[in-house]
XYZ file of N, CA and C in Angstrom:
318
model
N 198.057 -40.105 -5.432
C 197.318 -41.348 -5.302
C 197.163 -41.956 -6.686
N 197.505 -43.351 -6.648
C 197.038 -44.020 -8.288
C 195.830 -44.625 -8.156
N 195.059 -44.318 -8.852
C 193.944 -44.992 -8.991
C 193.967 -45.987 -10.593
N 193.300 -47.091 -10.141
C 193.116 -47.953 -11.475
C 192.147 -47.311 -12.374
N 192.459 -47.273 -13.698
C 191.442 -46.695 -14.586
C 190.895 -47.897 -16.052
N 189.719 -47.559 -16.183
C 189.317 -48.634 -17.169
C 190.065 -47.944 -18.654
N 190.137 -48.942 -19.383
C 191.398 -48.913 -20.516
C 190.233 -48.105 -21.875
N 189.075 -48.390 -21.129
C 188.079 -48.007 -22.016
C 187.900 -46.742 -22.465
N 187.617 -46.214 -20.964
C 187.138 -44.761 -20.776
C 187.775 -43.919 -20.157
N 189.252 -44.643 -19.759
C 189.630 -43.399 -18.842
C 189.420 -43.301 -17.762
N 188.007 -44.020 -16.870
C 187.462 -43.929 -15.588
C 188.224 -45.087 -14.819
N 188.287 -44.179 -13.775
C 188.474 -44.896 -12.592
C 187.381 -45.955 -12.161
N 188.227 -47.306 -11.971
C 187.187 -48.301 -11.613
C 186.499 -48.420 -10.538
N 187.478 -47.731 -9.553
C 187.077 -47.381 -8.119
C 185.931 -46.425 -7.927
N 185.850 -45.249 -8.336
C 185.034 -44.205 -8.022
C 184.871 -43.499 -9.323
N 184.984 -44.120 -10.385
C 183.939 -43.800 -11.468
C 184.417 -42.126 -11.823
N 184.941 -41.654 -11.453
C 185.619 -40.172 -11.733
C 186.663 -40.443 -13.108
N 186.232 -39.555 -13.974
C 187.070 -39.562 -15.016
C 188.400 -38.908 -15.024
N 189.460 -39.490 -15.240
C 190.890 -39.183 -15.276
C 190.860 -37.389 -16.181
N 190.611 -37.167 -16.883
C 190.662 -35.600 -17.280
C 189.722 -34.740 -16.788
N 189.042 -35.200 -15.575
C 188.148 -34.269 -15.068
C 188.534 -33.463 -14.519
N 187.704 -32.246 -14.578
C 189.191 -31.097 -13.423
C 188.576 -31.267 -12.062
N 189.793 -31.211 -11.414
C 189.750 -31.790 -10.272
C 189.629 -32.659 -9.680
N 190.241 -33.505 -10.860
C 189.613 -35.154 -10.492
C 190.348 -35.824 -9.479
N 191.283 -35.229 -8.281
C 192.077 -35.837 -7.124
C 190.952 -35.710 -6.336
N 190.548 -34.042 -6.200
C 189.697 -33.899 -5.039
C 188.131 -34.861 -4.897
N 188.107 -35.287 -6.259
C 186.987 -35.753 -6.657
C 186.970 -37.772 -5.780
N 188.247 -37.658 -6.377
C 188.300 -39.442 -5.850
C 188.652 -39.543 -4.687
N 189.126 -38.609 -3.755
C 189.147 -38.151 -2.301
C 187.914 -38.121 -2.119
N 186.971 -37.121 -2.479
C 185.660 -37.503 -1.626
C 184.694 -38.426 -2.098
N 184.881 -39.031 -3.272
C 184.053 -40.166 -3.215
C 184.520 -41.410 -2.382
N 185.823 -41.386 -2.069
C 186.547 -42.191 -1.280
C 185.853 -41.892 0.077
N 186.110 -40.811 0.652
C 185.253 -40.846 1.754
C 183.955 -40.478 1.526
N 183.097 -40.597 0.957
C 181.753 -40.801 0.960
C 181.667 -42.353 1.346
N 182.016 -43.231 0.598
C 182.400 -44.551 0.213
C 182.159 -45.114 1.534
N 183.327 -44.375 2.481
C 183.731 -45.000 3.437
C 182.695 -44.834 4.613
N 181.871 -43.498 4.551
C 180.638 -43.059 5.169
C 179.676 -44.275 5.411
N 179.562 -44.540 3.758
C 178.144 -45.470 3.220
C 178.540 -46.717 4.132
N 179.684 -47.251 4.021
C 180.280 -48.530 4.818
C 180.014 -48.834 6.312
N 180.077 -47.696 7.019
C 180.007 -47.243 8.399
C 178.398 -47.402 8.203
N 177.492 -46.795 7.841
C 175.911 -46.774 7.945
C 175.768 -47.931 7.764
N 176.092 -48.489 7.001
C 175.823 -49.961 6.012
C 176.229 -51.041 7.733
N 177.592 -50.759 8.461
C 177.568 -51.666 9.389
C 176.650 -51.600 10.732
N 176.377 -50.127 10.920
C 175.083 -50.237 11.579
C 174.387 -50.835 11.482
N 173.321 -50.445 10.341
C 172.163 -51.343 9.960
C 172.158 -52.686 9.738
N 173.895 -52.957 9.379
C 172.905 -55.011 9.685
C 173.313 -55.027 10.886
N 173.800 -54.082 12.282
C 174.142 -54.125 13.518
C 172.336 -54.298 13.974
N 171.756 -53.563 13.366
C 170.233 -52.869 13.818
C 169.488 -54.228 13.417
N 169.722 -54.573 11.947
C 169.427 -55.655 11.818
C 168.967 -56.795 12.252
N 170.446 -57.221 12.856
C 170.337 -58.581 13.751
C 169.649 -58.350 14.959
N 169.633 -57.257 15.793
C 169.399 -56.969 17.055
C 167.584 -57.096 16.579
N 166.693 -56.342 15.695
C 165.343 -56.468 15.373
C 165.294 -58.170 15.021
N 166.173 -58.994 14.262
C 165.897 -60.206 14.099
C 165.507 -60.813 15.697
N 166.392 -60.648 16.270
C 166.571 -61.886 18.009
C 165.291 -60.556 18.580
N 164.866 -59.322 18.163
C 163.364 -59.024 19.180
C 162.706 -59.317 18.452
N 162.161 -59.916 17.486
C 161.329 -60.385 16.750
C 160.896 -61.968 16.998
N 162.079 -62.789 17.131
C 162.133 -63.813 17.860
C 161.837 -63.762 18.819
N 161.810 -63.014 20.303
C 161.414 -63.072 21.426
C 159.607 -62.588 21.469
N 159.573 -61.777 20.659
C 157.678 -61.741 20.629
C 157.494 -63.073 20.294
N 157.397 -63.225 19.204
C 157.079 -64.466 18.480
C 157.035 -65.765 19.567
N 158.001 -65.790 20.665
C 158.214 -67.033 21.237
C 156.973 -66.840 22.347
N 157.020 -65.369 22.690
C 156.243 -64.938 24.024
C 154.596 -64.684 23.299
N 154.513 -64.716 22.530
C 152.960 -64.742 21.340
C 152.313 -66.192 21.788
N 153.459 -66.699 20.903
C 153.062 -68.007 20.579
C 152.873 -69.070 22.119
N 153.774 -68.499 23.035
C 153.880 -69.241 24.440
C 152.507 -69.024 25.098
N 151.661 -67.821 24.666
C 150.414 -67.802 25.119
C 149.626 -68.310 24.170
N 149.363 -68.734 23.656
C 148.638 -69.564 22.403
C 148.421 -68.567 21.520
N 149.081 -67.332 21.257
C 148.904 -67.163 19.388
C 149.461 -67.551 17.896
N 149.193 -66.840 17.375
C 149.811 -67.494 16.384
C 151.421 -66.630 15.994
N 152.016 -67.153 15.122
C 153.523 -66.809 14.682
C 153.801 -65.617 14.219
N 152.580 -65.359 13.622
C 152.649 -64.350 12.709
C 151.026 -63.961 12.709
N 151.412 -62.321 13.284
C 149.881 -61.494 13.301
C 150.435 -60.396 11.991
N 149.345 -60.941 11.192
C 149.250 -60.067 9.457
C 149.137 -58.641 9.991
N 148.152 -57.950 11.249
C 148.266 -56.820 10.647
C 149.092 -55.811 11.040
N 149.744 -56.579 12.499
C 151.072 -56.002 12.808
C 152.067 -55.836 11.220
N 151.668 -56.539 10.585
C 153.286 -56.472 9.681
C 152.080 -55.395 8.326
N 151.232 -55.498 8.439
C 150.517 -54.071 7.732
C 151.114 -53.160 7.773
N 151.182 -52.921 9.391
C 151.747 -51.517 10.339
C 152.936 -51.365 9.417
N 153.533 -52.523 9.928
C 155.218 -51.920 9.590
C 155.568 -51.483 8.234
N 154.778 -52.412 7.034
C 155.321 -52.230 5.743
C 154.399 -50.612 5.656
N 153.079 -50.538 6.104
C 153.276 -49.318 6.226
C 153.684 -48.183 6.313
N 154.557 -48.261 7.532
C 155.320 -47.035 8.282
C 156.558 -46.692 7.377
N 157.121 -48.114 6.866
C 157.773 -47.764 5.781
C 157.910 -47.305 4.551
N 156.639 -47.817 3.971
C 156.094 -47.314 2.038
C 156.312 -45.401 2.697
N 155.395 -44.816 3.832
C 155.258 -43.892 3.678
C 156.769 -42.847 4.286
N 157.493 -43.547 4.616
C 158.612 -42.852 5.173
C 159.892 -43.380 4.028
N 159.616 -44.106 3.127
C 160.844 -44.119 2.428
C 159.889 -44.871 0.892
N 158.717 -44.899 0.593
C 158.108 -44.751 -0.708
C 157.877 -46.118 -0.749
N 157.696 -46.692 -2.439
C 157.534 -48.707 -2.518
C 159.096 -48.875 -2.135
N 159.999 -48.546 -2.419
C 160.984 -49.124 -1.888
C 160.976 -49.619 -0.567
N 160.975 -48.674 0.260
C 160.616 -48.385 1.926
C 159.761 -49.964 2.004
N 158.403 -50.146 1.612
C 157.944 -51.022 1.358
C 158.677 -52.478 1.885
N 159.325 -52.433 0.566
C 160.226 -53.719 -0.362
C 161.506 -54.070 1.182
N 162.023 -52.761 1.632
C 162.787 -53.251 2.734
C 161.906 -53.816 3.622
N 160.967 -53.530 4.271
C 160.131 -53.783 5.211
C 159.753 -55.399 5.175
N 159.670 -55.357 3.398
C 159.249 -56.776 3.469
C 160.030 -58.077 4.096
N 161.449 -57.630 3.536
C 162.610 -58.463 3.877
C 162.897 -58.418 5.509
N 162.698 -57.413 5.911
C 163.208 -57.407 7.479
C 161.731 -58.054 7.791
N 160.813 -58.263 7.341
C 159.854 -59.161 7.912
C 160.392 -60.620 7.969
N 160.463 -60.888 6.837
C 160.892 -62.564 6.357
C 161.915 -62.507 7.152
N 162.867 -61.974 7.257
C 164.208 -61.904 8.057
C 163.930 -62.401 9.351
N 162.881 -61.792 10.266
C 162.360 -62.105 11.406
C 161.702 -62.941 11.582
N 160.747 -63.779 10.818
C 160.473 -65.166 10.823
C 160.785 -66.273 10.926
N 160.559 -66.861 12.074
C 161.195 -68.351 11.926
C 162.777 -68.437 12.332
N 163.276 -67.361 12.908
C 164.546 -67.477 13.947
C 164.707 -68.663 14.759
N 165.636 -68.925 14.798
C 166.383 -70.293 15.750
C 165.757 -71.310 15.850
């Protein structure tokens, strides 16, 4: 397999494995398929994504169709909650975005 390498260092631009490393085939083989792992999860989740966007939209429509409001604060407490403590401030920081994400659909 050829891999492109930076002129700099020797490293592969692709997977960051250094050309005199020992074992550096087996090495860019499995970062290759790691790679390809992360890609597959990665298309789930904006699969999961979109699908939480359009049920987020359907509360929201069925909320609001009974006279509430758009957005109940402490539902989204819950969630950024459930997240800080299952994946830290990051966890958080996603939570936040899949909030905004779900706002204000169609």
């Amino acid at each position: 397999m050829s891999v492109d390498m930076s002129p700099i260092s020797g490293t592969s631009l692709l997977t960051g494995v250094r050309s005199d490393a020992g074992n550096a085939a087996r090495a860019v083989q499995a970062v290759l398929s790691h790679r390809s792992d992360i890609d597959e999860v990665d298309r789930r989740l904006i699969s999961l994504i979109k699908e939480r966007i359009q049920i987020s939209s359907r509360v929201q429509k069925a909320r609001m169709g009974a006279g509430g409001p758009r957005i109940v604060y402490y539902r989204e407490e819950q969630i950024l909650g459930t997240y800080e403590r299952e994946l830290g401030s990051s966890g958080e920081a996603i939570a936040r975005v899949l909030l905004e994400l779900g706002r204000g659909q169609d």
